[in-house]
Short mmCIF file of C-alpha atoms and ligand atoms in Angstrom, two decimals:
data_model
loop_
_atom_site.label_atom_id
_atom_site.label_comp_id
_atom_site.label_asym_id
_atom_site.label_seq_id
_atom_site.Cartn_x
_atom_site.Cartn_y
_atom_site.Cartn_z
CA MET X 610 -9.13 45.97 73.77
CA ARG X 611 -11.38 43.19 72.55
CA ALA X 612 -10.64 39.74 70.85
CA LEU X 613 -12.24 37.80 68.63
CA VAL X 614 -11.26 34.33 69.26
CA ILE X 615 -11.88 31.20 66.90
CA SER X 616 -10.53 27.94 66.85
CA ASP X 617 -11.07 24.59 64.80
CA ILE X 618 -12.61 25.54 61.05
CA HIS X 619 -11.72 22.85 59.56
CA GLY X 620 -12.17 24.37 56.55
CA ASN X 621 -15.69 25.27 57.17
CA VAL X 622 -15.85 28.32 55.10
CA HIS X 623 -19.77 28.68 55.74
CA ALA X 624 -19.64 28.58 59.08
CA LEU X 625 -16.18 30.75 59.20
CA ASP X 626 -18.46 33.74 56.71
CA ALA X 627 -21.12 33.45 59.69
CA VAL X 628 -19.00 33.38 62.71
CA LEU X 629 -17.15 37.10 61.33
CA ALA X 630 -20.74 38.47 59.91
CA ALA X 631 -21.84 37.76 63.68
CA ALA X 632 -19.01 38.95 66.30
CA PRO X 633 -19.31 42.37 67.63
CA ALA X 634 -16.41 44.22 66.44
CA HIS X 635 -13.15 44.10 67.56
CA ASP X 636 -10.04 44.65 67.23
CA VAL X 637 -7.95 41.78 66.38
CA VAL X 638 -9.08 37.55 65.68
CA TRP X 639 -6.98 35.24 67.84
CA ASN X 640 -7.28 31.89 66.30
CA LEU X 641 -6.68 28.56 67.94
CA GLY X 642 -4.87 26.34 64.55
CA ASP X 643 -6.51 23.39 62.94
CA VAL X 644 -7.53 26.05 59.88
CA VAL X 645 -7.87 22.93 57.75
CA GLY X 646 -8.69 19.47 57.52
CA TYR X 647 -12.29 17.63 57.09
CA GLY X 648 -14.10 20.76 55.68
CA ALA X 649 -14.18 21.14 51.81
CA ARG X 650 -13.50 24.51 51.55
CA PRO X 651 -9.66 24.92 52.85
CA ASN X 652 -8.55 27.56 49.96
CA GLU X 653 -11.64 29.86 50.89
CA VAL X 654 -10.73 29.54 54.63
CA VAL X 655 -6.95 30.35 54.52
CA ASP X 656 -7.34 33.02 52.14
CA ARG X 657 -10.21 34.56 55.01
CA LEU X 658 -8.06 34.47 58.10
CA ARG X 659 -5.06 35.99 55.61
CA ALA X 660 -6.66 38.98 55.04
CA LEU X 661 -7.58 39.20 58.63
CA THR X 662 -5.45 41.27 61.71
CA ALA X 663 -4.52 38.23 63.85
CA ARG X 664 -2.63 36.05 65.31
CA HIS X 665 -2.21 31.45 65.00
CA VAL X 666 -0.88 29.25 66.45
CA ARG X 667 -1.15 25.38 64.21
CA GLY X 668 -3.04 22.86 65.15
CA ASN X 669 -2.19 19.17 64.42
CA HIS X 670 -5.00 18.95 61.06
CA ASP X 671 -2.73 21.51 60.09
CA ARG X 672 0.45 20.43 60.66
CA VAL X 673 -0.17 17.58 58.33
CA CYS X 674 -2.17 18.90 56.15
CA CYS X 675 1.04 20.83 54.47
CA GLY X 676 3.23 17.74 54.92
CA LEU X 677 5.07 18.99 57.72
CA THR X 678 4.62 15.53 59.63
CA PRO X 679 2.34 11.98 58.98
CA PRO X 680 -1.37 11.44 59.32
CA GLN X 681 0.10 9.00 62.91
CA GLY X 682 -2.90 8.54 64.94
CA PHE X 683 -5.34 9.52 63.04
CA ASN X 684 -8.35 7.82 62.33
CA PRO X 685 -9.21 7.25 57.87
CA VAL X 686 -11.43 9.76 57.67
CA ALA X 687 -9.05 12.27 58.52
CA ALA X 688 -6.33 10.58 57.15
CA ALA X 689 -8.10 10.55 53.62
CA ALA X 690 -9.33 14.05 54.06
CA ALA X 691 -6.13 15.10 55.32
CA VAL X 692 -4.49 14.24 51.65
CA TRP X 693 -7.24 15.54 50.20
CA THR X 694 -6.86 18.53 51.32
CA LYS X 695 -2.81 18.16 51.31
CA GLU X 696 -3.69 18.09 46.72
CA THR X 697 -6.56 21.32 47.38
CA LEU X 698 -4.11 23.36 48.88
CA THR X 699 -2.85 25.82 46.53
CA ASP X 700 1.02 26.18 47.13
CA GLU X 701 0.99 30.14 48.23
CA ASN X 702 -2.25 28.76 51.12
CA ARG X 703 0.28 25.54 51.87
CA THR X 704 2.69 27.63 52.87
CA TRP X 705 0.69 29.21 54.87
CA VAL X 706 -0.19 26.46 56.49
CA ARG X 707 3.25 26.44 57.35
CA ALA X 708 4.41 28.53 57.81
CA MET X 709 1.70 29.39 61.16
CA PRO X 710 3.50 29.02 64.97
CA LYS X 711 3.76 26.56 67.25
CA GLY X 712 1.25 27.49 70.03
CA PRO X 713 1.31 28.57 73.13
CA VAL X 714 1.98 32.26 72.19
CA GLU X 715 1.38 35.40 74.25
CA VAL X 716 -0.81 36.72 73.03
CA ALA X 717 -2.05 39.90 75.44
CA THR X 718 -0.69 40.22 79.16
CA ASN X 719 -0.61 36.66 80.84
CA VAL X 720 -3.03 35.47 77.71
CA LEU X 721 -1.58 32.50 76.35
CA CYS X 722 -3.26 31.19 72.60
CA ALA X 723 -2.52 26.92 72.10
CA HIS X 724 -4.36 24.51 70.05
CA GLY X 725 -4.34 22.21 72.63
CA SER X 726 -2.74 22.72 75.25
CA PRO X 727 -0.67 25.19 76.75
CA LEU X 728 2.43 22.25 77.67
CA HIS X 729 1.75 20.21 74.84
CA GLU X 730 -0.03 21.18 71.34
CA ASP X 731 -1.33 17.89 70.57
CA HIS X 732 -2.77 17.12 74.44
CA TYR X 733 -6.73 17.04 74.68
CA ILE X 734 -8.38 18.61 78.09
CA VAL X 735 -11.91 17.69 78.32
CA SER X 736 -12.14 17.17 81.42
CA MET X 737 -10.61 18.60 85.36
CA ARG X 738 -8.59 15.90 85.34
CA ASP X 739 -6.80 16.97 81.75
CA ALA X 740 -7.25 20.18 82.97
CA TRP X 741 -5.45 19.90 86.06
CA ALA X 742 -1.71 19.96 85.31
CA PRO X 743 -1.68 22.16 82.90
CA LEU X 744 -3.38 24.91 85.49
CA GLN X 745 -0.68 24.56 87.63
CA ARG X 746 2.15 24.78 85.75
CA MET X 747 0.77 27.35 82.67
CA GLU X 748 2.71 30.80 82.88
CA ALA X 749 -0.18 32.38 82.53
CA GLY X 750 -3.83 33.57 83.91
CA VAL X 751 -5.50 32.72 80.90
CA THR X 752 -4.58 30.31 78.06
CA LEU X 753 -7.79 29.89 75.11
CA PHE X 754 -7.21 26.85 73.49
CA GLY X 755 -9.67 24.32 71.83
CA HIS X 756 -8.65 20.63 70.17
CA THR X 757 -11.32 18.95 71.48
CA HIS X 758 -14.23 21.36 69.79
CA VAL X 759 -15.81 21.40 72.86
CA GLN X 760 -16.49 25.31 74.53
CA GLY X 761 -15.83 25.60 78.43
CA ASN X 762 -13.87 27.05 80.28
CA PHE X 763 -11.62 25.13 83.18
CA SER X 764 -10.32 27.59 86.43
CA MET X 765 -8.81 27.26 89.39
CA LEU X 766 -8.53 29.33 91.97
CA VAL X 767 -5.54 27.58 94.67
CA ASN X 768 -7.57 24.93 95.83
CA ASP X 769 -10.83 26.60 94.32
CA TRP X 770 -11.57 23.96 90.59
CA GLU X 771 -14.36 24.32 88.91
CA GLU X 772 -15.61 23.70 85.16
CA GLU X 773 -18.57 25.14 83.14
CA ARG X 774 -19.66 25.64 80.63
CA PRO X 775 -21.70 28.08 78.75
CA ARG X 776 -25.45 27.97 79.29
CA TYR X 777 -27.15 29.70 76.38
CA GLY X 778 -31.21 31.20 77.51
CA ARG X 779 -34.19 29.86 76.16
CA LYS X 780 -34.94 32.81 74.71
CA GLU X 781 -34.82 32.49 70.74
CA GLY X 782 -32.05 35.00 69.64
CA GLU X 783 -29.79 34.38 73.42
CA VAL X 784 -26.97 33.43 72.00
CA SER X 785 -24.41 34.55 74.58
CA ALA X 786 -22.46 34.06 77.69
CA ARG X 787 -20.41 35.56 79.63
CA ILE X 788 -17.91 34.98 82.29
CA GLU X 789 -15.68 37.99 84.34
CA LEU X 790 -12.40 36.86 84.96
CA THR X 791 -10.61 37.16 87.91
CA ARG X 792 -7.51 38.04 89.18
CA GLY X 793 -5.44 35.20 90.83
CA THR X 794 -7.68 32.45 89.26
CA ARG X 795 -6.27 31.05 86.20
CA HIS X 796 -8.51 29.96 83.42
CA LEU X 797 -8.05 27.56 80.14
CA ILE X 798 -11.00 28.71 78.60
CA ASN X 799 -12.22 26.98 75.01
CA PRO X 800 -14.06 29.37 73.00
CA GLY X 801 -15.20 26.27 71.04
CA SER X 802 -14.56 24.80 67.35
CA VAL X 803 -16.66 27.12 64.27
CA GLY X 804 -16.31 24.36 61.57
CA GLN X 805 -16.70 21.55 63.42
CA PRO X 806 -18.69 21.68 67.13
CA ARG X 807 -18.62 18.89 69.00
CA ASP X 808 -21.00 20.10 72.15
CA ALA X 809 -24.42 18.73 71.05
CA ASP X 810 -25.11 21.90 69.11
CA TRP X 811 -24.44 22.15 65.44
CA ARG X 812 -24.30 26.46 65.77
CA ALA X 813 -20.75 27.57 64.83
CA ALA X 814 -19.03 28.71 68.13
CA PHE X 815 -16.77 31.29 68.86
CA ALA X 816 -15.14 33.67 72.15
CA ILE X 817 -14.81 37.58 72.49
CA TYR X 818 -12.20 37.82 74.87
CA GLU X 819 -12.31 41.75 76.53
CA GLU X 820 -10.07 43.94 78.80
CA ASP X 821 -9.86 47.17 80.07
CA GLU X 822 -7.47 48.41 83.28
CA SER X 823 -9.94 47.76 85.66
CA GLN X 824 -11.30 43.87 84.48
CA ALA X 825 -11.06 40.87 81.74
CA SER X 826 -13.93 39.23 80.32
CA VAL X 827 -14.52 35.74 77.91
CA THR X 828 -18.33 35.64 76.48
CA PHE X 829 -18.64 32.77 74.23
CA HIS X 830 -21.33 32.97 71.41
CA ARG X 831 -22.78 30.56 68.32
CA THR X 832 -24.57 31.61 65.75
CA PRO X 833 -26.39 29.40 63.27
CA TYR X 834 -24.75 28.97 59.81
CA ASP X 835 -25.72 27.43 56.34
CA VAL X 836 -25.18 23.55 57.24
CA ALA X 837 -26.67 22.90 53.45
CA ALA X 838 -24.15 24.43 51.98
CA ALA X 839 -21.43 23.38 53.71
CA GLN X 840 -22.16 19.43 53.43
CA ALA X 841 -22.93 19.99 50.11
CA ALA X 842 -19.55 20.76 49.06
CA ILE X 843 -18.39 17.91 51.43
CA ARG X 844 -20.35 15.60 49.43
CA GLU X 845 -18.84 17.44 46.15
CA ALA X 846 -15.55 16.80 46.88
CA GLY X 847 -15.75 13.28 47.36
CA LEU X 848 -15.10 13.50 50.99
CA PRO X 849 -16.49 10.73 53.26
CA GLU X 850 -19.58 10.88 53.67
CA ARG X 851 -19.65 11.27 57.62
CA LEU X 852 -18.24 14.11 57.49
CA ALA X 853 -21.06 15.71 56.21
CA ALA X 854 -23.34 13.88 58.52
CA ARG X 855 -22.08 15.19 61.74
CA LEU X 856 -21.92 18.84 61.17
CA SER X 857 -25.77 18.71 61.21
CA SER X 858 -25.84 16.91 64.79
CA GLY X 859 -23.23 18.81 66.49
CA LYS X 860 -20.86 15.49 67.29
ZN1 ZN O 343 -9.70 20.49 65.35
#
C-alpha cells in the first residue's frame, strides 16, 4: 500500500499540481489540512481534492475560511486572507471544507493523520520538547502531522529520542530522502507544506508512506513548481504582498 501524504496546500494550486504530477503512483492521498487560506486559488485546490481518492483532516485555516471559528489568534495578514478566501469559495466548496473531519483520523492500522498534534488539532510540534507528550501518549505507532510547514521526523524508542530533517543529496535532481519505520518505535512525521514551505526550501514538499507485511517507510520529497505564477495570482487577487514574497524564500 502506498499513500501520498500532503499538508498545508493553502490555496496554492500551482504547487499542488506539481506535487500530483511528481508523486510516484499511489493508492490513496492522505491530506493533513489547511487546504485553503493564504493562496489565491482556493476553489481550484478544493476541486482537485474532491476528485481524488483521499482521506482528509481539517486545519485551523480551513475552519476559519469556512466560518466555523473566528480568526482569533490570526495575525492581520492571515486574517485578511481568511476573509478573502471565505468570500471567494463557492458555496459548494465552502460546504465541502466545512465538512472536513477533525483530526486525528485513523487511516491505516497503527497510522493516524492529524493537523497539529494527535493530542490537539491546533498544537504546534516544532521541537522535540513539543513532540515529547504526543509521542508518549499517542495511540498509534505513526502520526502524520502538518501545521508547522517544516518537513521532518520525531521518533521515540523507549528512552531513545531522535529528531531528523531530511537531507537531500547535492546531485542535481536528487529530491527525496527515505526513513525506515522500525517496529516498536513511535514516529511523528511531517511531510512539509505543499503550498507555503517554511524550512528555507521554496520547493513544494510532500511524502510517500509505504507499507507491506514486513516493513513500512516514509520518503520525503521536494519538487519545484511555478512560484512566479502563484505569486502573480496572489498579487492579482489583491492579497497582502507578504504572502507572495515569502513563497520564493520558503520562509
Ligand atoms: Zn498551515
